[in-house]
PDB file of C-alpha atoms and ligand atoms in Angstrom:
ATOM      1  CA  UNK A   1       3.815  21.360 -20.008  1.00  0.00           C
ATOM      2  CA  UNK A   2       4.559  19.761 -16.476  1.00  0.00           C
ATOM      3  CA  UNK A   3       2.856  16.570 -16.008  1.00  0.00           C
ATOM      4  CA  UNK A   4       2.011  15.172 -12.240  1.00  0.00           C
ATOM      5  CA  UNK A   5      -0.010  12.427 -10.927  1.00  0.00           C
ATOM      6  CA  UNK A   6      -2.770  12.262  -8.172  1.00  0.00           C
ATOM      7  CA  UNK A   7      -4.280   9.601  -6.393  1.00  0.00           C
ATOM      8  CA  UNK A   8      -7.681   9.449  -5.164  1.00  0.00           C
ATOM      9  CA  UNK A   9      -8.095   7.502  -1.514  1.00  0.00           C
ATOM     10  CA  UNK A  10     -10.829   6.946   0.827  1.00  0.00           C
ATOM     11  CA  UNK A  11     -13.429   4.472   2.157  1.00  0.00           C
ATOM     12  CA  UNK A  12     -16.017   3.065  -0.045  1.00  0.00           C
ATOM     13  CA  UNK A  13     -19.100   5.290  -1.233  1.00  0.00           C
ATOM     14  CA  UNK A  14     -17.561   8.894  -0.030  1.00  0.00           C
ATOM     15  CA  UNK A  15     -18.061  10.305  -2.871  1.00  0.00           C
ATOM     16  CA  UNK A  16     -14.125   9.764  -4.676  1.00  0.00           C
ATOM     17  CA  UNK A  17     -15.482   9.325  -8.130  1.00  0.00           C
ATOM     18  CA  UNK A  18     -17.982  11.560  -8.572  1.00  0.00           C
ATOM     19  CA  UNK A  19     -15.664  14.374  -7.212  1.00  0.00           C
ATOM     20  CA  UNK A  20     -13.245  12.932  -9.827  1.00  0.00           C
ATOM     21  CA  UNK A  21     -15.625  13.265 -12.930  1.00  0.00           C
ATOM     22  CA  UNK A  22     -16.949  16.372 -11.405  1.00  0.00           C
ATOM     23  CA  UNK A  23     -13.342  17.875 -11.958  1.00  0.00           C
ATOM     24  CA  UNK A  24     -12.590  15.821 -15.381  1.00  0.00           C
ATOM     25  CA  UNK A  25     -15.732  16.151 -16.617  1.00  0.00           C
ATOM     26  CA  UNK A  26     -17.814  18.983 -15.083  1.00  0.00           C
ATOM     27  CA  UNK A  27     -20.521  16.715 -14.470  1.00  0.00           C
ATOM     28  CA  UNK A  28     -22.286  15.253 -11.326  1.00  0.00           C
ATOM     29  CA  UNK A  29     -22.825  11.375 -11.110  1.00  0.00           C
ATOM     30  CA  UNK A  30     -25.821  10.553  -9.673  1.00  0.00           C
ATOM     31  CA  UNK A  31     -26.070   7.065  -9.609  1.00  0.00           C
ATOM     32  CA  UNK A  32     -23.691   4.551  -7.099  1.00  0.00           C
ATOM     33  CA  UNK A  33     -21.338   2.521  -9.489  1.00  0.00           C
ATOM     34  CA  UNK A  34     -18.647   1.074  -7.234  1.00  0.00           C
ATOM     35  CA  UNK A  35     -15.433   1.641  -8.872  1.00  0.00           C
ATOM     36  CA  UNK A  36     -12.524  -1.123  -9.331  1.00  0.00           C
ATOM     37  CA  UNK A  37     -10.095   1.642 -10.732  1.00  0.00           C
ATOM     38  CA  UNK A  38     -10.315   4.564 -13.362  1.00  0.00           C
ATOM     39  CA  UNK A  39      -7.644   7.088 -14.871  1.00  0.00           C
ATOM     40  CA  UNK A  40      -8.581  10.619 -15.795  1.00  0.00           C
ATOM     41  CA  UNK A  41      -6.349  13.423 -17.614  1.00  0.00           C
ATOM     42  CA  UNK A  42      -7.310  17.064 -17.475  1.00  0.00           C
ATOM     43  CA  UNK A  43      -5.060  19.818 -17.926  1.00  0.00           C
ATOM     44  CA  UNK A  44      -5.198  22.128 -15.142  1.00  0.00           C
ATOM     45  CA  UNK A  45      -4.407  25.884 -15.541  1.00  0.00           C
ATOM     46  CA  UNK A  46      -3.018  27.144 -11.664  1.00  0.00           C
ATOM     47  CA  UNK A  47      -1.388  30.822 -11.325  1.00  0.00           C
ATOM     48  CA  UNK A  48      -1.398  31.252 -14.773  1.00  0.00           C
ATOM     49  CA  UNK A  49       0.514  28.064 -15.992  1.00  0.00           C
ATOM     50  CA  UNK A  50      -0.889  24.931 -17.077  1.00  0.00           C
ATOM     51  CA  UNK A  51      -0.137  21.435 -15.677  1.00  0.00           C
ATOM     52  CA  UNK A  52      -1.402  18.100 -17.306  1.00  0.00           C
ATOM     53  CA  UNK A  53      -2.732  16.187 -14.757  1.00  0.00           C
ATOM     54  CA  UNK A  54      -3.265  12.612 -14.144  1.00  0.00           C
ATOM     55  CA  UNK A  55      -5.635  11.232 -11.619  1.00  0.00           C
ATOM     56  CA  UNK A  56      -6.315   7.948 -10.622  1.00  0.00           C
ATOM     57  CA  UNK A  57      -9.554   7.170  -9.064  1.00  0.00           C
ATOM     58  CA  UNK A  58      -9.152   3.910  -6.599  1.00  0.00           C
ATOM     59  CA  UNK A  59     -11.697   1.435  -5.048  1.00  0.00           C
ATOM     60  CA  UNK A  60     -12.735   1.887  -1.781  1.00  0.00           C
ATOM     61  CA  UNK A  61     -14.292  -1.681  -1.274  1.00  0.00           C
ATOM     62  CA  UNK A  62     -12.560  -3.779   1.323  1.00  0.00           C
ATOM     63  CA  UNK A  63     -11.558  -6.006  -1.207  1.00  0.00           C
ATOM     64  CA  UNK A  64      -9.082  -3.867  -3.509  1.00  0.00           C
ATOM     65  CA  UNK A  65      -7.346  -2.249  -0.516  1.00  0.00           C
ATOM     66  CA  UNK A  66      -4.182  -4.153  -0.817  1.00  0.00           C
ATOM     67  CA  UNK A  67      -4.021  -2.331  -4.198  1.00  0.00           C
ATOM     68  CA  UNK A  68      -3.556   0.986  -1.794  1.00  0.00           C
ATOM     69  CA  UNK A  69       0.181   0.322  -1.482  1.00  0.00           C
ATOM     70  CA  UNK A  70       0.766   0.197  -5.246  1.00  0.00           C
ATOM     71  CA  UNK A  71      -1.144   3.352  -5.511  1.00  0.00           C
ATOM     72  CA  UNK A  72       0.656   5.130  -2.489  1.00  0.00           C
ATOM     73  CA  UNK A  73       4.559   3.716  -4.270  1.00  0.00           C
ATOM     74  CA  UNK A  74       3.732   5.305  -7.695  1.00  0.00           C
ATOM     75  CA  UNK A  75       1.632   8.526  -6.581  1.00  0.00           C
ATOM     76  CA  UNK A  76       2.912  11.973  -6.491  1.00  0.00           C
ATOM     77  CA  UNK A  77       0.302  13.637  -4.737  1.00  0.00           C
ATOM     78  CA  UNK A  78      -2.614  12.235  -2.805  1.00  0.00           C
ATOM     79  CA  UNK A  79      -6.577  13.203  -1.953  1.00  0.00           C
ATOM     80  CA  UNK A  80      -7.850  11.931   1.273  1.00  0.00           C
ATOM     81  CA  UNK A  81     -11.457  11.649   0.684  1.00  0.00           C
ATOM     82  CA  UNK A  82     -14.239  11.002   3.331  1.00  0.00           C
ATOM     83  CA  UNK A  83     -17.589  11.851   3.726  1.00  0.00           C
ATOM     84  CA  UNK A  84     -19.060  14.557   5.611  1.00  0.00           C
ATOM     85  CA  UNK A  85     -22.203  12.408   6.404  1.00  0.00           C
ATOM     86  CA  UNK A  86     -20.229   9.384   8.187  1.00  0.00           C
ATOM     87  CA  UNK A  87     -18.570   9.788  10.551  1.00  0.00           C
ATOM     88  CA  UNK A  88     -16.455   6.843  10.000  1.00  0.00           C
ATOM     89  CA  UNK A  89     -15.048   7.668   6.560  1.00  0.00           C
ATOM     90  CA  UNK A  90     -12.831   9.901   8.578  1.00  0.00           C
ATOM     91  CA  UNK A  91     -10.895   7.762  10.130  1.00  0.00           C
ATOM     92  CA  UNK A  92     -10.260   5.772   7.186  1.00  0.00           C
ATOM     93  CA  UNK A  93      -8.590   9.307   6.076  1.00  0.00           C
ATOM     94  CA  UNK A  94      -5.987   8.983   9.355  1.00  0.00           C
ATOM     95  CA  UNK A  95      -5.364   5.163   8.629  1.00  0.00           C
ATOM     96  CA  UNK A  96      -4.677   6.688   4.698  1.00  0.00           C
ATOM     97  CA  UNK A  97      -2.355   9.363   5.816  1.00  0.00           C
ATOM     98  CA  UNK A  98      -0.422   7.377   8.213  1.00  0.00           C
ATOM     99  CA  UNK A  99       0.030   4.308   5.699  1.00  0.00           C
ATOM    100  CA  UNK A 100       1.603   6.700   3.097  1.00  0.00           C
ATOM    101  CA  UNK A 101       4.254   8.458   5.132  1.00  0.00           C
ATOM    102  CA  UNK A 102       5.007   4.787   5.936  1.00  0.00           C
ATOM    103  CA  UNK A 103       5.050   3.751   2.257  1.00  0.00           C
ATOM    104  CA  UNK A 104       7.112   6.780   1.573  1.00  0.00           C
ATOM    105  CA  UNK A 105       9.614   5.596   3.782  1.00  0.00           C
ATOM    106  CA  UNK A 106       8.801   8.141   6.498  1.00  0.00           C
ATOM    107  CA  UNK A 107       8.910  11.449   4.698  1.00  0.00           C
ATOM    108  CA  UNK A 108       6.449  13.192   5.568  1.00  0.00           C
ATOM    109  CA  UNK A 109       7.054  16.248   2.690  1.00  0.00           C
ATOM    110  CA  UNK A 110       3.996  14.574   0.371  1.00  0.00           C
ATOM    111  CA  UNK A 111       1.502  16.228  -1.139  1.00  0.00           C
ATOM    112  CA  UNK A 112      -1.618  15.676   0.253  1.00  0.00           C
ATOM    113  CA  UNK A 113      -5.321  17.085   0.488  1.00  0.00           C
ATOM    114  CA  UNK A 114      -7.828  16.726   2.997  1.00  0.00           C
ATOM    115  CA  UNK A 115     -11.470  16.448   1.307  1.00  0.00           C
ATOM    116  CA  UNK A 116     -14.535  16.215   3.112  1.00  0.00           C
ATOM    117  CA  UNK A 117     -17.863  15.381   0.782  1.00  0.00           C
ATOM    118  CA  UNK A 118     -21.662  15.598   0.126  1.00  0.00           C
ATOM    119  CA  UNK A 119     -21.079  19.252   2.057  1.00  0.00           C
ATOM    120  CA  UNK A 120     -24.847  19.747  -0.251  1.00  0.00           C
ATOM    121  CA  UNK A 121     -26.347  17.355   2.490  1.00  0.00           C
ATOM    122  CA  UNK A 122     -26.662  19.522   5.308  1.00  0.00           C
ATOM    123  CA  UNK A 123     -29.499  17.536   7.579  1.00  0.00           C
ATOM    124  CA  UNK A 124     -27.041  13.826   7.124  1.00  0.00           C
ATOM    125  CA  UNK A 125     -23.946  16.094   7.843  1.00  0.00           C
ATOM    126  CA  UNK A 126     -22.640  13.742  10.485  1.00  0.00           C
ATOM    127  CA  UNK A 127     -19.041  15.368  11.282  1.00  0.00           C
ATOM    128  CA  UNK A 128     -19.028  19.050  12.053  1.00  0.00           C
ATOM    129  CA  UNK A 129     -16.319  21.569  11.050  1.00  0.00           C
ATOM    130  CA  UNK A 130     -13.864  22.490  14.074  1.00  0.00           C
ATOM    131  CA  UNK A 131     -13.387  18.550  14.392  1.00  0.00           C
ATOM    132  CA  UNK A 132     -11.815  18.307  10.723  1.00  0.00           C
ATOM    133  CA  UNK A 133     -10.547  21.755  10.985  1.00  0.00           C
ATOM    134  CA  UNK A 134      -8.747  20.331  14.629  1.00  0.00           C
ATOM    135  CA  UNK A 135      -7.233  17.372  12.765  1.00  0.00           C
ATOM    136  CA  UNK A 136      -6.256  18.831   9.531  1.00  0.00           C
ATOM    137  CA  UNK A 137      -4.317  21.366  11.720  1.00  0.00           C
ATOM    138  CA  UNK A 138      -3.085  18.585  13.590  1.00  0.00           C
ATOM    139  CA  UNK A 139      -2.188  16.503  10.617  1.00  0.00           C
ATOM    140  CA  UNK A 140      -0.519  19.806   9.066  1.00  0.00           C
ATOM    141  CA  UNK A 141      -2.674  19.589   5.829  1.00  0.00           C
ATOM    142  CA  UNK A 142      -4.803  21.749   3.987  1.00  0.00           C
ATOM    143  CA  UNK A 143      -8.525  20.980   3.847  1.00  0.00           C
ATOM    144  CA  UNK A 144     -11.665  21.727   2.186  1.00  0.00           C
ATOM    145  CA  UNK A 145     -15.995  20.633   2.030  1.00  0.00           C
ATOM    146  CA  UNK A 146     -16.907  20.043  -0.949  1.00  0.00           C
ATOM    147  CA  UNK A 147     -19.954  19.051  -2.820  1.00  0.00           C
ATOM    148  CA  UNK A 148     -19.589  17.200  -6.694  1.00  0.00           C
ATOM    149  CA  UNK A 149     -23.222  17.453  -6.818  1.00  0.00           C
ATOM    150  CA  UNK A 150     -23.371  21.587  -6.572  1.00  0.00           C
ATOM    151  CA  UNK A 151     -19.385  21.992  -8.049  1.00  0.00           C
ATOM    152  CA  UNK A 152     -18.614  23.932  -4.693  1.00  0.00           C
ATOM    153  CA  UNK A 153     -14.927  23.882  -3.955  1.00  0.00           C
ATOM    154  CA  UNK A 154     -14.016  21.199  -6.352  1.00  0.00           C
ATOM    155  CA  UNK A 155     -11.459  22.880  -8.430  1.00  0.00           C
ATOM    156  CA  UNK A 156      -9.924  24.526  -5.120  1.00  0.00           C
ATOM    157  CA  UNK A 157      -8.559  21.025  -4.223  1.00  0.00           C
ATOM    158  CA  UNK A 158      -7.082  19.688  -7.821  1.00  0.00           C
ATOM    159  CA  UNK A 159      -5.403  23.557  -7.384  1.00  0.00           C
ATOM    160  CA  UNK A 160      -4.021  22.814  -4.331  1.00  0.00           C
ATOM    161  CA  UNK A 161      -2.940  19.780  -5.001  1.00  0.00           C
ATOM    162  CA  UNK A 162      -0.847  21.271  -7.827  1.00  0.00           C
ATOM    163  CA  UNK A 163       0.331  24.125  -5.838  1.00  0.00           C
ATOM    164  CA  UNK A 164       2.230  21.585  -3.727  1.00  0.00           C
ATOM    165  CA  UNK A 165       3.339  19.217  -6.372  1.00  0.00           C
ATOM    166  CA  UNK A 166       4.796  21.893  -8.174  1.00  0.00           C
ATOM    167  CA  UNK A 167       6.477  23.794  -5.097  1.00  0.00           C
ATOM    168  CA  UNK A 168       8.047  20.522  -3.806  1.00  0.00           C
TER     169      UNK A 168
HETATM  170  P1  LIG B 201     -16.279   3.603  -4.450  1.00  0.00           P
HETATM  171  O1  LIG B 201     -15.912   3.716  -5.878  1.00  0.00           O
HETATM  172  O2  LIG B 201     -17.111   2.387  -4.149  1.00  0.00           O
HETATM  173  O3  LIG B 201     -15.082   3.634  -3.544  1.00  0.00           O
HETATM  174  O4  LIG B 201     -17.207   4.873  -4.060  1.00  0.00           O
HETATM  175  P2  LIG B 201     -16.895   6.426  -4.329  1.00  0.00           P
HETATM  176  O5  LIG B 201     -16.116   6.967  -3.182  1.00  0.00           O
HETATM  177  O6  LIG B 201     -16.301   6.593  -5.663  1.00  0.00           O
HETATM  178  O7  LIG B 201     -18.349   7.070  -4.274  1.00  0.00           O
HETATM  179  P3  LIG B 201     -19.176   7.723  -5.503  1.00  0.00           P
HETATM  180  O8  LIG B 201     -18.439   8.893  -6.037  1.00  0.00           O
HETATM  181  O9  LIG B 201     -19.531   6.672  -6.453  1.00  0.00           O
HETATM  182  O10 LIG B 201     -20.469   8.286  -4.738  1.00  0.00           O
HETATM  183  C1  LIG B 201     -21.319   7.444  -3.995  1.00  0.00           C
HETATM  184  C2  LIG B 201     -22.715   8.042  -3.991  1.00  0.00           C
HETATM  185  O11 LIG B 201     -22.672   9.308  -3.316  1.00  0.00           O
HETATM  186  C3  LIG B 201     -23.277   8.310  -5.397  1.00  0.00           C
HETATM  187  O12 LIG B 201     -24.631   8.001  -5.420  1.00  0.00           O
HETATM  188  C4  LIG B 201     -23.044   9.805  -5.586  1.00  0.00           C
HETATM  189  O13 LIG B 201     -24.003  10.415  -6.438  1.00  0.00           O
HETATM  190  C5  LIG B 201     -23.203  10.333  -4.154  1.00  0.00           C
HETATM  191  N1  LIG B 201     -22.429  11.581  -3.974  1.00  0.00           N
HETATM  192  C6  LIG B 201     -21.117  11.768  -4.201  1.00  0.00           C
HETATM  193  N2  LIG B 201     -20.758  13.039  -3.980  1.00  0.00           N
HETATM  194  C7  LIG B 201     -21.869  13.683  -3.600  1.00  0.00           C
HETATM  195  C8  LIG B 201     -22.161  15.048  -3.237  1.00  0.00           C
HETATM  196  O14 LIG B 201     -21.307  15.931  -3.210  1.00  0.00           O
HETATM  197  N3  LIG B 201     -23.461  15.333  -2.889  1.00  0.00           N
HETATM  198  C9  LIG B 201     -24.432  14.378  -2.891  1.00  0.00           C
HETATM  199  N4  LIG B 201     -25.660  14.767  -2.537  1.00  0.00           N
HETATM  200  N5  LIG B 201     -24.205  13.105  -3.234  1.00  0.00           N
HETATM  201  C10 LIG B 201     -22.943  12.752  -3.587  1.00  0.00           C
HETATM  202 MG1  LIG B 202     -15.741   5.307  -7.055  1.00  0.00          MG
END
């Protein structure tokens, strides 16, 4: 079985680990437990194959992002996480992208998924879907809303990201 790595990024709160366990574990987390770092296996089946994957859930607290460039060096394949209710989270996704094409010496071939969260909390939704859809276009990557808490669209990314590790 092909084995590949992913790394989960993004600002602090977004949502990163309980898309994570909603994908390992096909449960939602409920409760806010900020995370220092967590790995996760789950085998994966995509187009008929099946892929052991590895994913590392990272810290978005200010105070573990130097750890981001250790993450970035050793990752195969990346999701950009921010939420759909702040606004801000977003941009945290452009300073992500930018800062691994750098760590990757430039190349700009990575694997990488766009994820937008909480998509389940329609009345805090805060950024609206042509404004992702503009940048992901922009930013040449593939991107989906997604909600842990209702299991809409979750698999869809860990697929994706496979898709690319496995074409490239
Ligand atoms: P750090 O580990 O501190 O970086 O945060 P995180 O990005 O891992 O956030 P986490 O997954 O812990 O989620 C933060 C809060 O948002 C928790 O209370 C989750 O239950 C909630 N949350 C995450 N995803 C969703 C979702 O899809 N819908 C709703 N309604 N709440 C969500
Ligand atoms: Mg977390």
């Amino acid at each position: 079985m092909r084995e590949f790595n992913a790394v989960v990024l993004g600002a602090g709160g977004v949502g990163k680990s309980a898309l994570t366990v909603r994908f390992v574990r096909d449960v939602f987390v409920e409760n806010y437990d900020p995370t220092i770092e967590e790995e996760y296996r789950r085998n994966i089946e995509v187009d008929g194959q099946l892929y052991s994957l590895e994913v590392l859930d990272t810290a978005g607290a200010e105070q573990f992002t130097a750890l981001n460039e250790v993450y970035m060096k050793s990752g195969r394949g990346f999701i950009l996480v921010f939420s759909l209710t702040q606004e801000a989270s977003l941009r945290e996704v452009d300073n992500l992208r930018q800062q691994i094409y750098r760590v990757k010496g430039g190349n700009t071939d990575v694997p990488i998924v766009v994820v937008g969260t909480k998509m389940d909390l329609v009345n805090e939704r805060e950024v609206q879907r042509n404004t992702i859809q503009d940048l992901a276009t922009r930013w040449a990557l593939p991107f989906y809303e997604t909600s842990a808490k209702r299991n809409w669209h979750v698999n869809e990314v860990f697929e994706d990201l496979v898709r690319q590790m496995r074409d490239r």
